Amino acid sequence: DAKTTQPTSMDCAEGRAANLPCNHSTISGNEYVYWYRQIHSQGPQYIIHGLKNNETNEMASLIITEDRKSSTLILPHATLRDTAVYYCIVRASTDSWGKLQFGAGTQVVVTP
Amino acid sequence: GAVVSQHPSWVICKSGTSVKIECRSLDFQATTMFWYRQFPKQSLMLMATSNEGSKATYEQGVEKDKFLINHASLTLSTLTVTSAHPEDSSFYICSAPDGGTGNQPQHFGDGTRLSIL
């Protein structure tokens, strides 16, 4: 699976949009982009995923560049409960039924 | 939505004890489940893939005789840490994909914090 690069940390103001970048320049055509987050001492939580079109759900929006080499997760109105480590992962749908390899992620701290 | 339950959430035991951790898919069937380990301030590390009705597949460097995995039903996988020692103290997390297509997301349990004295 392609590797991803994320900033180590980000601070966001409560109520503002949080834009989390992810670089995946070696992504293959059949690889999806997944975002998960992990709140301290809990298991990871699925946020959103996409292949090439932008996606939106009740939690966030995922913007994937046309060349698919990078993406941005957008939390539209960050709250204190969004403080977590956010992981961007790319994986092919044909790869081992969901096997995920986690990188270091981005530590997001939402401040009042 | 799909839920994965892990039990126990916290266990403390003496060195040399074997500890069993359960991972259940509550409202869906999972022919495959995954086990991860996470040390403090580090990311999740995939340990093994648990396959219903067959042997688990271990990642490189993970001792299969140390970490016994059993996936006896479509909703339950267990991880047994045998003869645990302090260096096995960690946060163990399981996950399972929900759905019949390969791009469906994983659902994670809330983890088991293992402390070996």
mmCIF file of C-alpha atoms in Angstrom:
data_model
loop_
_atom_site.group_PDB
_atom_site.id
_atom_site.type_symbol
_atom_site.label_atom_id
_atom_site.label_comp_id
_atom_site.label_asym_id
_atom_site.label_seq_id
_atom_site.Cartn_x
_atom_site.Cartn_y
_atom_site.Cartn_z
ATOM 1 C CA ASP A 1 0.000 0.000 0.000
ATOM 2 C CA ALA A 2 1.069 3.561 -0.641
ATOM 3 C CA LYS A 3 2.607 5.522 2.199
ATOM 4 C CA THR A 4 1.148 8.730 3.533
ATOM 5 C CA THR A 5 2.682 11.862 4.994
ATOM 6 C CA GLN A 6 0.872 14.008 7.530
ATOM 7 C CA PRO A 7 1.924 16.926 9.722
ATOM 8 C CA THR A 8 2.846 15.840 13.209
ATOM 9 C CA SER A 9 0.478 18.209 14.937
ATOM 10 C CA MET A 10 -2.084 20.947 14.403
ATOM 11 C CA ASP A 11 -3.917 23.365 16.639
ATOM 12 C CA CYS A 12 -7.437 24.423 15.771
ATOM 13 C CA ALA A 13 -9.789 26.947 17.281
ATOM 14 C CA GLU A 14 -13.115 25.693 18.540
ATOM 15 C CA GLY A 15 -15.919 26.487 16.127
ATOM 16 C CA ARG A 16 -13.615 26.981 13.179
ATOM 17 C CA ALA A 17 -13.060 24.577 10.319
ATOM 18 C CA ALA A 18 -10.103 22.233 10.714
ATOM 19 C CA ASN A 19 -8.311 21.292 7.507
ATOM 20 C CA LEU A 20 -6.053 18.263 7.838
ATOM 21 C CA PRO A 21 -3.726 17.577 4.907
ATOM 22 C CA CYS A 22 -2.386 14.233 3.773
ATOM 23 C CA ASN A 23 0.125 13.521 1.055
ATOM 24 C CA HIS A 24 -0.033 10.191 -0.764
ATOM 25 C CA SER A 25 1.957 10.851 -3.904
ATOM 26 C CA THR A 26 2.553 7.163 -4.674
ATOM 27 C CA ILE A 27 -1.093 6.141 -4.488
ATOM 28 C CA SER A 28 -2.223 3.537 -7.008
ATOM 29 C CA GLY A 29 -5.356 3.681 -9.087
ATOM 30 C CA ASN A 30 -7.223 1.110 -7.015
ATOM 31 C CA GLU A 31 -6.304 2.504 -3.599
ATOM 32 C CA TYR A 32 -8.829 4.294 -1.443
ATOM 33 C CA VAL A 33 -8.050 7.064 1.020
ATOM 34 C CA TYR A 34 -9.353 6.401 4.525
ATOM 35 C CA TRP A 35 -9.424 8.670 7.541
ATOM 36 C CA TYR A 36 -9.668 7.447 11.108
ATOM 37 C CA ARG A 37 -9.166 9.192 14.393
ATOM 38 C CA GLN A 38 -8.173 7.996 17.825
ATOM 39 C CA ILE A 39 -9.216 9.801 20.924
ATOM 40 C CA HIS A 40 -6.908 9.175 23.845
ATOM 41 C CA SER A 41 -7.174 5.652 25.295
ATOM 42 C CA GLN A 42 -9.863 4.561 22.863
ATOM 43 C CA GLY A 43 -9.917 2.470 19.710
ATOM 44 C CA PRO A 44 -9.742 4.256 16.354
ATOM 45 C CA GLN A 45 -12.965 5.605 14.892
ATOM 46 C CA TYR A 46 -13.747 5.552 11.195
ATOM 47 C CA ILE A 47 -14.428 8.992 9.747
ATOM 48 C CA ILE A 48 -14.677 8.833 5.973
ATOM 49 C CA HIS A 49 -13.134 7.329 2.867
ATOM 50 C CA GLY A 50 -13.038 7.963 -0.863
ATOM 51 C CA LEU A 51 -11.473 6.908 -4.134
ATOM 52 C CA LYS A 52 -11.380 9.993 -6.348
ATOM 53 C CA ASN A 53 -14.548 11.977 -5.780
ATOM 54 C CA ASN A 54 -14.998 14.315 -2.871
ATOM 55 C CA GLU A 55 -17.046 12.797 -0.075
ATOM 56 C CA THR A 56 -19.096 14.236 2.763
ATOM 57 C CA ASN A 57 -20.849 12.667 5.701
ATOM 58 C CA GLU A 58 -22.138 13.808 9.058
ATOM 59 C CA MET A 59 -18.657 13.959 10.524
ATOM 60 C CA ALA A 60 -16.460 15.465 7.859
ATOM 61 C CA SER A 61 -15.672 16.166 4.237
ATOM 62 C CA LEU A 62 -12.893 14.584 2.224
ATOM 63 C CA ILE A 63 -11.371 16.525 -0.635
ATOM 64 C CA ILE A 64 -9.122 14.534 -2.968
ATOM 65 C CA THR A 65 -7.031 16.346 -5.551
ATOM 66 C CA GLU A 66 -7.582 15.531 -9.194
ATOM 67 C CA ASP A 67 -4.245 13.726 -9.465
ATOM 68 C CA ARG A 68 -5.109 11.890 -6.180
ATOM 69 C CA LYS A 69 -1.672 12.604 -4.769
ATOM 70 C CA SER A 70 -3.035 14.424 -1.769
ATOM 71 C CA SER A 71 -6.215 14.908 0.178
ATOM 72 C CA THR A 72 -7.662 17.096 2.908
ATOM 73 C CA LEU A 73 -9.997 16.108 5.700
ATOM 74 C CA ILE A 74 -12.245 18.940 6.739
ATOM 75 C CA LEU A 75 -13.974 19.095 10.093
ATOM 76 C CA PRO A 76 -16.441 21.900 9.418
ATOM 77 C CA HIS A 77 -16.907 23.162 12.975
ATOM 78 C CA ALA A 78 -14.276 21.789 15.305
ATOM 79 C CA THR A 79 -15.276 21.086 18.895
ATOM 80 C CA LEU A 80 -13.166 20.205 21.908
ATOM 81 C CA ARG A 81 -14.255 16.594 21.461
ATOM 82 C CA ASP A 82 -12.499 16.518 18.102
ATOM 83 C CA THR A 83 -9.135 16.585 19.857
ATOM 84 C CA ALA A 84 -7.538 13.323 18.707
ATOM 85 C CA VAL A 85 -4.876 11.765 16.530
ATOM 86 C CA TYR A 86 -6.062 11.666 12.917
ATOM 87 C CA TYR A 87 -4.772 8.972 10.611
ATOM 88 C CA CYS A 88 -4.785 9.080 6.828
ATOM 89 C CA ILE A 89 -4.386 5.615 5.303
ATOM 90 C CA VAL A 90 -4.454 4.395 1.735
ATOM 91 C CA ARG A 91 -5.421 0.860 0.917
ATOM 92 C CA ALA A 92 -6.511 -1.116 -2.092
ATOM 93 C CA SER A 93 -9.971 -2.634 -1.914
ATOM 94 C CA THR A 94 -8.456 -5.935 -2.967
ATOM 95 C CA ASP A 95 -5.952 -5.960 -0.122
ATOM 96 C CA SER A 96 -6.575 -8.523 2.540
ATOM 97 C CA TRP A 97 -10.063 -7.553 3.624
ATOM 98 C CA GLY A 98 -9.350 -4.377 5.470
ATOM 99 C CA LYS A 99 -5.783 -4.761 6.654
ATOM 100 C CA LEU A 100 -4.672 -1.282 7.695
ATOM 101 C CA GLN A 101 -1.189 0.023 8.303
ATOM 102 C CA PHE A 102 -1.182 3.060 10.544
ATOM 103 C CA GLY A 103 1.370 5.835 10.286
ATOM 104 C CA ALA A 104 2.120 8.398 12.948
ATOM 105 C CA GLY A 105 -0.947 10.534 12.198
ATOM 106 C CA THR A 106 -1.615 14.155 13.085
ATOM 107 C CA GLN A 107 -2.254 15.157 16.674
ATOM 108 C CA VAL A 108 -5.058 17.693 16.494
ATOM 109 C CA VAL A 109 -5.719 19.856 19.523
ATOM 110 C CA VAL A 110 -8.861 21.956 19.494
ATOM 111 C CA THR A 111 -8.636 24.912 21.837
ATOM 112 C CA PRO A 112 -11.397 27.122 23.228
ATOM 113 C CA GLY B 1 -23.965 1.200 13.092
ATOM 114 C CA ALA B 2 -21.599 -1.733 13.300
ATOM 115 C CA VAL B 3 -20.104 -2.307 16.720
ATOM 116 C CA VAL B 4 -17.065 -4.240 17.835
ATOM 117 C CA SER B 5 -16.835 -5.095 21.500
ATOM 118 C CA GLN B 6 -13.644 -5.947 23.336
ATOM 119 C CA HIS B 7 -13.321 -7.559 26.730
ATOM 120 C CA PRO B 8 -11.806 -6.949 29.186
ATOM 121 C CA SER B 9 -11.070 -3.262 28.862
ATOM 122 C CA TRP B 10 -8.346 -3.372 31.480
ATOM 123 C CA VAL B 11 -6.363 -6.205 33.005
ATOM 124 C CA ILE B 12 -3.526 -6.298 35.487
ATOM 125 C CA CYS B 13 -1.786 -9.561 36.225
ATOM 126 C CA LYS B 14 1.425 -11.091 37.405
ATOM 127 C CA SER B 15 4.319 -12.011 35.183
ATOM 128 C CA GLY B 16 3.984 -15.522 33.784
ATOM 129 C CA THR B 17 0.212 -15.424 33.583
ATOM 130 C CA SER B 18 -1.637 -16.036 30.322
ATOM 131 C CA VAL B 19 -4.260 -13.471 29.436
ATOM 132 C CA LYS B 20 -7.149 -13.900 27.012
ATOM 133 C CA ILE B 21 -8.740 -10.938 25.238
ATOM 134 C CA GLU B 22 -12.035 -11.282 23.392
ATOM 135 C CA CYS B 23 -13.189 -9.368 20.337
ATOM 136 C CA ARG B 24 -16.794 -9.647 19.237
ATOM 137 C CA SER B 25 -18.670 -8.215 16.298
ATOM 138 C CA LEU B 26 -22.070 -7.439 17.792
ATOM 139 C CA ASP B 27 -24.349 -6.888 14.836
ATOM 140 C CA PHE B 28 -22.475 -8.247 11.868
ATOM 141 C CA GLN B 29 -20.452 -11.276 10.927
ATOM 142 C CA ALA B 30 -16.725 -11.024 10.473
ATOM 143 C CA THR B 31 -14.799 -13.769 8.748
ATOM 144 C CA THR B 32 -11.697 -11.670 9.277
ATOM 145 C CA MET B 33 -10.608 -9.671 12.280
ATOM 146 C CA PHE B 34 -7.387 -7.852 12.991
ATOM 147 C CA TRP B 35 -5.316 -7.458 16.130
ATOM 148 C CA TYR B 36 -3.177 -4.400 16.801
ATOM 149 C CA ARG B 37 -0.845 -3.384 19.597
ATOM 150 C CA GLN B 38 -0.095 0.158 20.633
ATOM 151 C CA PHE B 39 2.647 1.292 22.981
ATOM 152 C CA PRO B 40 2.449 4.684 24.704
ATOM 153 C CA LYS B 41 2.860 7.650 22.376
ATOM 154 C CA GLN B 42 3.178 5.350 19.379
ATOM 155 C CA SER B 43 0.893 4.418 16.527
ATOM 156 C CA LEU B 44 -1.012 1.175 16.140
ATOM 157 C CA MET B 45 1.030 -1.763 14.955
ATOM 158 C CA LEU B 46 -0.729 -4.595 13.166
ATOM 159 C CA MET B 47 0.047 -7.895 14.842
ATOM 160 C CA ALA B 48 -2.027 -10.469 12.990
ATOM 161 C CA THR B 49 -5.019 -11.246 10.839
ATOM 162 C CA SER B 50 -7.534 -13.570 12.422
ATOM 163 C CA ASN B 51 -9.398 -15.820 9.983
ATOM 164 C CA GLU B 52 -12.557 -17.682 10.892
ATOM 165 C CA GLY B 53 -12.025 -21.412 10.672
ATOM 166 C CA SER B 54 -8.353 -21.254 9.764
ATOM 167 C CA LYS B 55 -4.995 -20.230 11.126
ATOM 168 C CA ALA B 56 -4.170 -16.641 11.830
ATOM 169 C CA THR B 57 -1.651 -14.788 9.700
ATOM 170 C CA TYR B 58 1.027 -13.032 11.721
ATOM 171 C CA GLU B 59 2.997 -9.949 10.772
ATOM 172 C CA GLN B 60 6.740 -10.179 10.592
ATOM 173 C CA GLY B 61 8.345 -10.166 13.998
ATOM 174 C CA VAL B 62 5.226 -11.217 15.920
ATOM 175 C CA GLU B 63 5.640 -14.517 17.743
ATOM 176 C CA LYS B 64 2.730 -16.794 16.933
ATOM 177 C CA ASP B 65 3.410 -19.017 19.943
ATOM 178 C CA LYS B 66 3.376 -16.000 22.207
ATOM 179 C CA PHE B 67 0.200 -14.464 20.843
ATOM 180 C CA LEU B 68 -2.314 -17.218 20.224
ATOM 181 C CA ILE B 69 -5.297 -16.271 18.080
ATOM 182 C CA ASN B 70 -8.486 -18.252 17.758
ATOM 183 C CA HIS B 71 -11.391 -17.303 15.500
ATOM 184 C CA ALA B 72 -13.907 -20.023 16.222
ATOM 185 C CA SER B 73 -17.050 -18.269 15.059
ATOM 186 C CA LEU B 74 -18.133 -15.501 12.716
ATOM 187 C CA THR B 75 -18.497 -13.065 15.599
ATOM 188 C CA LEU B 76 -15.660 -13.893 17.976
ATOM 189 C CA SER B 77 -11.888 -13.779 17.856
ATOM 190 C CA THR B 78 -9.658 -14.214 20.877
ATOM 191 C CA LEU B 79 -6.072 -13.199 21.494
ATOM 192 C CA THR B 80 -4.207 -15.013 24.257
ATOM 193 C CA VAL B 81 -0.953 -13.531 25.467
ATOM 194 C CA THR B 82 0.850 -16.555 26.848
ATOM 195 C CA SER B 83 3.242 -16.349 29.773
ATOM 196 C CA ALA B 84 3.002 -12.580 29.735
ATOM 197 C CA HIS B 85 5.938 -10.478 30.884
ATOM 198 C CA PRO B 86 6.223 -6.765 31.637
ATOM 199 C CA GLU B 87 7.376 -6.024 28.080
ATOM 200 C CA ASP B 88 4.012 -7.343 26.841
ATOM 201 C CA SER B 89 2.252 -4.525 28.662
ATOM 202 C CA SER B 90 0.481 -2.551 25.979
ATOM 203 C CA PHE B 91 -2.850 -1.439 24.553
ATOM 204 C CA TYR B 92 -4.333 -4.218 22.422
ATOM 205 C CA ILE B 93 -7.012 -3.329 19.891
ATOM 206 C CA CYS B 94 -9.074 -5.473 17.550
ATOM 207 C CA SER B 95 -10.982 -4.520 14.443
ATOM 208 C CA ALA B 96 -13.257 -6.042 11.854
ATOM 209 C CA PRO B 97 -14.439 -4.934 8.427
ATOM 210 C CA ASP B 98 -18.176 -4.733 7.948
ATOM 211 C CA GLY B 99 -19.571 -5.693 4.603
ATOM 212 C CA GLY B 100 -18.896 -7.866 1.651
ATOM 213 C CA THR B 101 -16.842 -5.473 -0.447
ATOM 214 C CA GLY B 102 -13.181 -4.786 0.072
ATOM 215 C CA ASN B 103 -13.466 -1.028 0.511
ATOM 216 C CA GLN B 104 -15.715 -1.060 3.539
ATOM 217 C CA PRO B 105 -14.326 0.610 6.654
ATOM 218 C CA GLN B 106 -12.971 -1.112 9.702
ATOM 219 C CA HIS B 107 -14.746 -1.003 13.021
ATOM 220 C CA PHE B 108 -12.538 -0.994 16.067
ATOM 221 C CA GLY B 109 -13.023 -2.161 19.593
ATOM 222 C CA ASP B 110 -12.240 0.178 22.468
ATOM 223 C CA GLY B 111 -9.074 -1.687 23.267
ATOM 224 C CA THR B 112 -7.702 -3.674 26.189
ATOM 225 C CA ARG B 113 -5.050 -2.163 28.367
ATOM 226 C CA LEU B 114 -2.775 -4.927 29.611
ATOM 227 C CA SER B 115 -0.411 -4.307 32.502
ATOM 228 C CA ILE B 116 1.965 -7.068 33.567
ATOM 229 C CA LEU B 117 3.569 -6.660 36.969
#
